[in-house]
Short mmCIF file of C-alpha atoms and ligand atoms in Angstrom, two decimals:
data_model
loop_
_atom_site.label_atom_id
_atom_site.label_comp_id
_atom_site.label_asym_id
_atom_site.label_seq_id
_atom_site.Cartn_x
_atom_site.Cartn_y
_atom_site.Cartn_z
CA MET A 10 -14.51 -7.13 25.18
CA SER A 11 -13.76 -4.30 27.23
CA ALA A 12 -15.73 -1.70 27.54
CA GLN A 13 -13.22 0.91 26.18
CA THR A 14 -12.80 -1.55 22.72
CA THR A 15 -13.66 0.49 19.43
CA THR A 16 -14.30 -1.24 16.43
CA LEU A 17 -13.45 0.21 13.02
CA LEU A 18 -16.91 0.85 12.55
CA ARG A 19 -17.83 2.66 15.24
CA HIS A 20 -14.42 4.59 15.07
CA VAL A 21 -15.36 5.44 11.40
CA LEU A 22 -18.82 6.79 12.44
CA THR A 23 -17.40 9.02 14.79
CA ARG A 24 -14.12 10.15 12.81
CA LYS A 25 -14.59 13.90 11.87
CA GLY A 26 -13.16 15.76 9.23
CA THR A 27 -12.84 12.81 6.83
CA LEU A 28 -12.69 13.64 2.79
CA VAL A 29 -15.27 10.86 2.23
CA PRO A 30 -18.72 11.44 3.83
CA THR A 31 -19.20 9.21 6.66
CA GLY A 32 -21.64 7.09 5.28
CA ASP A 33 -19.88 5.92 2.24
CA LEU A 34 -17.16 5.69 4.22
CA ALA A 35 -18.50 3.12 6.37
CA LEU A 36 -20.00 1.16 3.89
CA ILE A 37 -16.88 0.95 2.04
CA LEU A 38 -14.43 0.00 4.99
CA GLU A 39 -16.93 -2.57 5.90
CA ARG A 40 -16.31 -4.49 2.95
CA VAL A 41 -12.45 -4.32 3.23
CA GLU A 42 -12.72 -5.07 6.58
CA ILE A 43 -14.28 -8.40 5.52
CA ILE A 44 -11.58 -8.71 2.79
CA GLY A 45 -8.54 -8.42 5.43
CA LYS A 46 -10.44 -11.02 7.98
CA ARG A 47 -10.91 -13.59 4.78
CA ILE A 48 -7.06 -13.20 3.74
CA ALA A 49 -5.76 -13.37 7.01
CA ARG A 50 -7.61 -16.62 7.57
CA GLU A 51 -6.63 -18.21 4.44
CA LEU A 52 -3.29 -17.05 4.75
CA ALA A 53 -2.94 -18.72 8.14
CA ARG A 54 -3.64 -22.07 7.02
CA SER A 55 -2.79 -22.03 3.00
CA SER A 56 0.59 -24.45 3.55
CA ILE A 57 -2.01 -27.39 4.62
CA ARG A 58 -4.50 -26.36 1.94
CA GLY A 59 -2.58 -26.37 -0.90
CA GLY A 60 -2.44 -22.76 -1.59
CA LEU A 61 1.11 -22.21 -2.08
CA GLY A 62 2.85 -21.74 -5.17
CA TYR A 63 2.23 -20.78 -8.87
CA THR A 64 -0.80 -21.20 -11.03
CA GLY A 65 1.25 -21.29 -14.10
CA GLU A 66 -0.19 -18.29 -15.50
CA THR A 67 1.50 -14.77 -16.18
CA ASN A 68 -0.26 -11.47 -15.02
CA VAL A 69 -0.71 -8.26 -17.04
CA GLN A 70 2.90 -7.24 -15.61
CA GLY A 71 4.47 -10.53 -17.19
CA GLU A 72 5.09 -11.91 -13.82
CA GLU A 73 4.25 -15.15 -12.57
CA VAL A 74 1.00 -15.43 -10.79
CA LYS A 75 0.86 -17.20 -7.36
CA LYS A 76 -2.19 -19.07 -6.37
CA LEU A 77 -2.67 -16.74 -3.56
CA ASP A 78 -2.20 -13.71 -5.66
CA GLU A 79 -5.45 -15.15 -7.89
CA TRP A 80 -7.62 -16.19 -4.88
CA THR A 81 -6.90 -12.67 -2.94
CA ASN A 82 -8.06 -10.79 -6.02
CA TRP A 83 -11.18 -12.92 -6.34
CA VAL A 84 -12.10 -11.93 -2.74
CA PHE A 85 -11.85 -8.44 -3.72
CA LEU A 86 -14.34 -9.00 -6.60
CA ASP A 87 -16.79 -11.43 -4.47
CA THR A 88 -16.72 -9.24 -1.57
CA PHE A 89 -17.79 -6.27 -3.64
CA GLU A 90 -20.21 -7.97 -5.63
CA ARG A 91 -22.91 -6.09 -4.26
CA GLY A 92 -20.44 -3.28 -3.72
CA ASP A 93 -22.55 0.16 -3.60
CA PRO A 94 -21.33 2.72 -3.02
CA VAL A 95 -18.28 1.21 -5.13
CA CYS A 96 -18.84 0.73 -9.04
CA SER A 97 -15.23 0.23 -10.05
CA LEU A 98 -12.61 -2.61 -9.00
CA ILE A 99 -8.92 -1.88 -10.36
CA SER A 100 -6.32 -4.22 -9.29
CA GLU A 101 -2.89 -4.78 -10.04
CA GLU A 102 -3.72 -8.21 -11.06
CA MET A 103 -6.29 -7.39 -13.84
CA GLU A 104 -5.74 -5.67 -17.41
CA GLN A 105 -8.88 -3.95 -17.13
CA ALA A 106 -11.29 -2.58 -14.67
CA GLU A 107 -14.31 -4.25 -13.36
CA HIS A 108 -17.65 -2.34 -13.15
CA ARG A 109 -20.56 -2.99 -10.87
CA THR A 110 -22.83 -0.49 -13.22
CA GLY A 111 -26.01 -1.96 -11.89
CA THR A 112 -25.14 -0.76 -8.24
CA CYS A 113 -23.98 2.45 -9.01
CA GLY A 114 -25.65 5.76 -7.98
CA ALA A 115 -24.39 9.21 -8.62
CA ASN A 116 -22.08 9.40 -5.31
CA SER A 117 -19.71 6.31 -6.46
CA TYR A 118 -16.46 5.51 -5.87
CA ALA A 119 -13.59 3.25 -7.50
CA VAL A 120 -11.45 0.91 -5.19
CA LEU A 121 -7.71 0.22 -6.42
CA TYR A 122 -5.81 -2.43 -4.86
CA ASP A 123 -2.75 -4.68 -4.76
CA PRO A 124 -4.67 -7.93 -2.97
CA LEU A 125 -1.55 -9.54 -1.81
CA ASP A 126 1.75 -7.28 -1.70
CA GLY A 127 5.23 -8.76 -0.96
CA SER A 128 3.95 -12.21 -2.71
CA SER A 129 7.60 -13.35 -2.72
CA ASN A 130 6.81 -14.30 1.15
CA THR A 131 3.89 -16.49 0.70
CA ASP A 132 5.88 -19.88 0.54
CA ILE A 133 8.12 -19.03 3.76
CA ASN A 134 5.09 -18.14 6.04
CA GLY A 135 6.74 -14.09 5.76
CA SER A 136 4.70 -10.99 6.13
CA LEU A 137 2.06 -9.97 3.96
CA GLY A 138 -0.13 -6.98 3.20
CA THR A 139 -2.87 -5.78 1.02
CA ILE A 140 -2.92 -2.03 -0.28
CA PHE A 141 -6.31 -0.36 -1.05
CA SER A 142 -6.60 3.13 -2.75
CA ILE A 143 -10.29 5.07 -2.86
CA ARG A 144 -10.75 7.52 -5.38
CA LYS A 145 -14.57 9.31 -6.23
CA ARG A 146 -15.67 8.41 -9.67
CA ALA A 147 -17.04 11.23 -11.97
CA PRO A 148 -20.16 11.80 -12.34
CA GLY A 149 -21.75 10.11 -15.50
CA HIS A 150 -18.91 8.07 -16.16
CA GLY A 151 -18.91 4.95 -18.03
CA THR A 152 -16.82 1.86 -18.22
CA ALA A 153 -13.81 4.34 -19.35
CA VAL A 154 -11.38 4.81 -16.61
CA ASP A 155 -9.86 8.32 -17.62
CA ASP A 156 -11.38 10.12 -14.72
CA ILE A 157 -9.31 8.03 -12.61
CA LEU A 158 -5.95 8.30 -14.45
CA LYS A 159 -5.29 11.35 -12.12
CA PRO A 160 -2.50 12.07 -9.57
CA GLY A 161 -2.47 10.48 -6.27
CA SER A 162 -3.68 13.60 -4.58
CA GLU A 163 -6.96 12.96 -5.69
CA GLN A 164 -7.45 10.05 -3.32
CA VAL A 165 -9.94 10.07 -1.00
CA ALA A 166 -9.08 7.78 1.56
CA ALA A 167 -6.09 4.93 1.52
CA GLY A 168 -4.99 2.26 3.79
CA TYR A 169 -3.19 -1.62 4.21
CA ILE A 170 -3.53 -4.40 5.79
CA LEU A 171 -0.56 -6.11 7.29
CA TYR A 172 -0.52 -10.02 7.74
CA GLY A 173 2.03 -10.62 10.18
CA PRO A 174 1.97 -12.49 13.69
CA GLY A 175 -1.03 -10.28 13.92
CA THR A 176 -3.07 -8.52 11.35
CA GLN A 177 -3.53 -4.98 11.43
CA LEU A 178 -5.44 -2.48 8.96
CA ALA A 179 -4.14 1.18 8.82
CA TYR A 180 -6.33 3.74 7.16
CA THR A 181 -6.30 7.42 6.33
CA ALA A 182 -9.57 9.59 4.66
CA GLY A 183 -7.90 12.66 5.01
CA ALA A 184 -8.03 13.24 8.82
CA GLY A 185 -4.86 11.47 10.05
CA VAL A 186 -3.94 7.66 10.03
CA ASP A 187 -5.46 5.09 12.47
CA ILE A 188 -4.48 1.67 13.21
CA PHE A 189 -6.65 -1.12 13.87
CA THR A 190 -5.73 -4.81 15.17
CA LEU A 191 -7.75 -7.78 14.19
CA ASP A 192 -8.57 -9.27 17.77
CA PRO A 193 -9.44 -12.96 16.79
CA THR A 194 -11.32 -13.67 20.10
CA ILE A 195 -14.31 -11.05 18.93
CA ASP A 196 -13.18 -11.22 15.26
CA GLN A 197 -13.22 -7.40 15.19
CA PHE A 198 -10.57 -4.79 14.16
CA VAL A 199 -9.87 -2.66 17.24
CA LEU A 200 -8.34 0.71 17.42
CA TRP A 201 -5.06 0.50 18.59
CA ARG A 202 -3.12 3.85 17.50
CA GLU A 203 -5.13 7.16 16.62
CA ASN A 204 -3.71 10.20 14.42
CA VAL A 205 -0.28 8.08 14.41
CA LYS A 206 2.79 10.44 13.45
CA MET A 207 5.98 9.42 11.97
CA PRO A 208 8.79 10.55 13.73
CA ARG A 209 10.84 13.24 11.56
CA ARG A 210 14.05 11.18 11.32
CA GLY A 211 14.27 7.15 11.64
CA ALA A 212 17.26 5.11 12.53
CA THR A 213 16.49 2.06 9.49
CA TYR A 214 16.65 2.00 6.18
CA SER A 215 14.90 -0.71 3.60
CA VAL A 216 16.14 -1.40 0.30
CA ASN A 217 17.04 -4.41 -1.77
CA GLN A 218 20.74 -3.71 -1.70
CA GLY A 219 21.53 -6.73 -3.72
CA ASN A 220 20.27 -4.27 -6.70
CA ILE A 221 23.11 -2.10 -6.26
CA THR A 222 24.92 -2.17 -9.57
CA LYS A 223 21.76 -1.15 -11.22
CA PHE A 224 20.89 2.21 -9.48
CA HIS A 225 21.52 5.60 -10.92
CA PRO A 226 24.74 6.70 -9.22
CA GLY A 227 22.68 9.40 -6.96
CA VAL A 228 21.13 5.90 -5.37
CA ARG A 229 24.35 4.57 -4.41
CA LYS A 230 25.88 7.81 -3.05
CA LEU A 231 22.96 7.85 -0.73
CA ILE A 232 23.63 4.32 0.17
CA ASP A 233 26.93 5.37 0.84
CA HIS A 234 26.13 7.88 3.02
CA ILE A 235 23.78 6.31 5.33
CA THR A 236 25.85 3.44 5.52
CA SER A 237 29.23 5.74 6.46
CA ARG A 238 27.86 6.89 9.67
CA LYS A 239 29.92 5.92 12.47
CA ASP A 240 28.20 7.34 15.98
CA LYS A 241 25.21 5.38 17.13
CA SER A 242 22.79 8.75 16.86
CA THR A 243 23.17 9.04 13.55
CA SER A 244 23.78 5.62 11.94
CA TYR A 245 21.22 3.65 10.15
CA SER A 246 20.34 -0.23 10.46
CA LEU A 247 19.11 -2.23 7.42
CA ARG A 248 15.73 -3.77 7.55
CA TYR A 249 14.15 -5.23 4.37
CA THR A 250 11.39 -7.87 4.70
CA GLY A 251 10.58 -7.91 0.82
CA ALA A 252 6.66 -7.02 1.39
CA PHE A 253 6.56 -3.16 1.05
CA VAL A 254 3.56 -3.21 3.67
CA ALA A 255 5.56 -4.39 6.25
CA ASP A 256 8.72 -2.11 5.67
CA PHE A 257 6.47 0.82 5.22
CA HIS A 258 4.54 -0.12 8.53
CA ARG A 259 7.86 -0.09 10.34
CA CYS A 260 8.61 3.48 8.78
CA LEU A 261 5.13 4.61 9.88
CA LEU A 262 5.69 3.85 13.62
CA GLU A 263 9.24 4.49 14.09
CA GLY A 264 10.43 6.55 11.10
CA GLY A 265 13.41 5.71 8.68
CA LEU A 266 13.65 5.44 4.88
CA PHE A 267 11.97 2.63 2.39
CA MET A 268 13.15 3.29 -1.03
CA TYR A 269 12.63 0.99 -4.16
CA PRO A 270 14.82 3.18 -6.87
CA GLY A 271 14.62 3.03 -10.43
CA GLU A 272 16.91 0.64 -12.34
CA VAL A 273 18.74 2.30 -15.04
CA THR A 274 17.92 0.50 -18.33
CA PRO A 275 20.60 0.11 -20.96
CA ASP A 276 19.18 3.11 -22.86
CA GLY A 277 19.80 5.32 -19.90
CA LYS A 278 16.30 5.63 -18.59
CA SER A 279 15.33 4.88 -15.05
CA LYS A 280 12.54 2.67 -14.34
CA GLY A 281 10.79 1.81 -11.09
CA LYS A 282 8.90 -1.46 -9.77
CA LEU A 283 6.27 -0.92 -7.82
CA ARG A 284 2.91 0.40 -9.09
CA LEU A 285 2.12 4.20 -8.82
CA MET A 286 -2.01 3.78 -8.29
CA TYR A 287 -2.20 0.53 -6.60
CA GLU A 288 1.05 1.03 -4.00
CA LEU A 289 2.67 4.17 -4.25
CA ASP A 290 -0.22 6.48 -3.99
CA PRO A 291 -1.85 4.93 -1.23
CA MET A 292 0.95 4.88 0.83
CA ALA A 293 2.05 8.02 0.07
CA MET A 294 -1.31 9.76 1.04
CA LEU A 295 -0.82 7.73 4.52
CA ALA A 296 2.79 8.90 4.75
CA GLU A 297 1.99 12.75 4.18
CA GLN A 298 -1.04 12.21 6.59
CA ALA A 299 1.47 11.00 9.40
CA GLY A 300 3.92 13.67 8.55
CA GLY A 301 6.18 11.84 6.21
CA LYS A 302 7.28 12.33 2.73
CA ALA A 303 6.94 10.49 -0.38
CA SER A 304 8.76 11.02 -3.37
CA ASN A 305 9.93 9.57 -6.83
CA GLY A 306 13.29 11.10 -6.18
CA ARG A 307 12.61 14.19 -8.35
CA LYS A 308 8.76 15.27 -7.18
CA ARG A 309 6.22 14.61 -4.55
CA LEU A 310 4.51 11.24 -5.59
CA LEU A 311 1.11 12.31 -4.95
CA ASP A 312 1.77 15.23 -8.05
CA VAL A 313 2.92 12.37 -10.54
CA VAL A 314 0.29 12.01 -13.42
CA PRO A 315 -0.40 8.39 -14.28
CA ALA A 316 -0.29 7.86 -18.11
CA GLY A 317 -1.99 4.18 -17.27
CA LEU A 318 -3.30 2.23 -14.36
CA HIS A 319 -0.29 0.18 -14.57
CA ASP A 320 2.23 2.57 -14.25
CA ARG A 321 5.19 2.18 -12.07
CA GLN A 322 7.52 4.83 -10.39
CA PRO A 323 10.42 4.68 -8.22
CA ILE A 324 9.90 5.51 -4.57
CA TYR A 325 11.59 7.02 -1.43
CA ILE A 326 9.15 7.07 1.46
CA GLY A 327 8.90 7.64 5.17
CA SER A 328 10.41 10.37 7.44
CA ALA A 329 10.84 13.79 6.22
CA ASP A 330 14.46 14.36 6.91
CA GLU A 331 15.25 10.93 5.10
CA VAL A 332 13.13 11.72 2.00
CA GLU A 333 14.48 15.20 1.62
CA LEU A 334 18.01 13.63 2.03
CA ALA A 335 17.53 11.04 -0.87
CA GLU A 336 16.11 14.16 -2.99
CA ARG A 337 19.33 16.28 -2.36
CA MET A 338 21.48 13.30 -3.61
CA GLU A 339 19.74 13.42 -6.73
CA VAL A 340 18.90 9.80 -6.71
CA GLU A 341 17.21 9.49 -9.95
CA GLY A 342 19.08 10.79 -12.86
P1 LIG B 1291 6.19 -8.67 -4.64
O1 LIG B 1291 7.05 -8.43 -5.70
O2 LIG B 1291 7.07 -9.89 -3.91
O3 LIG B 1291 4.80 -8.78 -4.79
O4 LIG B 1291 4.97 -4.62 -4.91
C1 LIG B 1291 5.82 -5.79 -5.25
C2 LIG B 1291 6.95 -6.04 -4.01
O5 LIG B 1291 7.04 -7.59 -4.05
C3 LIG B 1291 7.09 -5.36 -2.76
O6 LIG B 1291 6.16 -5.65 -1.91
C4 LIG B 1291 8.22 -5.55 -2.37
O7 LIG B 1291 8.64 -4.25 -1.37
C5 LIG B 1291 9.41 -5.45 -3.31
O8 LIG B 1291 8.08 -5.91 -4.53
C6 LIG B 1291 9.95 -6.73 -3.45
O9 LIG B 1291 10.78 -6.58 -4.76
P2 LIG B 1291 12.32 -7.08 -4.66
O10 LIG B 1291 12.32 -8.59 -4.31
O11 LIG B 1291 12.90 -6.69 -6.13
O12 LIG B 1291 13.02 -6.66 -3.91
#
């Protein structure tokens, strides 16, 4: 370990201007860090440990559950068993929130999370992620979660862990975005980039273009526009990994646009796939903290008020220029 190495904990303890008091942030991120290490280790060997494939169950969203979805969700519950100051765990994989009321003081938090993002990549050793969002619980709350059903602008911290060739953790607590790389030789997340800024314009776009016939005409117009640029300086390349975390990470570092548009249903309504509170809000906070933008095509995502914990929304996220372009094309009807 070099004398210059800054571990995640050291960094959190010295970071100024965060929305979460340093002590609380350190306690929460220390747990998230443990979760990241546990998941990274298991993913690396899951193919030879019988960890791939489905459980045979379906989740609250009606989707088939993979063994790793279930296991990673359990890792959150287990690691936050004595979670103080976190008293509520709210997961994409669970219908109801889990509370640790015995360990919660007046100053307590909820962690909302998608334990394994991009799970279609599990069986092919592709990139995967974990996304987390931290919100303050209202004083005197019970097990009801109406105090959590607020726009994403109420988040006090958010981040993700990317399991790729290396494992990286990015987070913001309202004072910029910082990225750490897990150094397996010392089993520590080490600071890699501080106060990351997303370029104003990028050269890639990410979308499941196989769904194009289901999109609103505005989205098709946007894709036509993006793919019709002829000169190198204004043209775009398509990049889509099937894992939101990996595609967003590219945008964060190099700029560009990630979109998961609404699919127009037979009744003419447009519906997104990705979950507002577990996926979109945390990434939107990171994007804005890095100088980028996040929209549902009509308005800023962080202003969208959820009606329920498992709400979905369309998303256009990334460099400011590309997100504004999407909004100008009236992508969501
Ligand atoms: P997955 O369903 O495999 O977990 O959030 C869900 C997500 O993956 C994103 O990570 C990814 O960007 C998107 O859905 C992939 O969906 P499509 O297969 O419909 O493209």
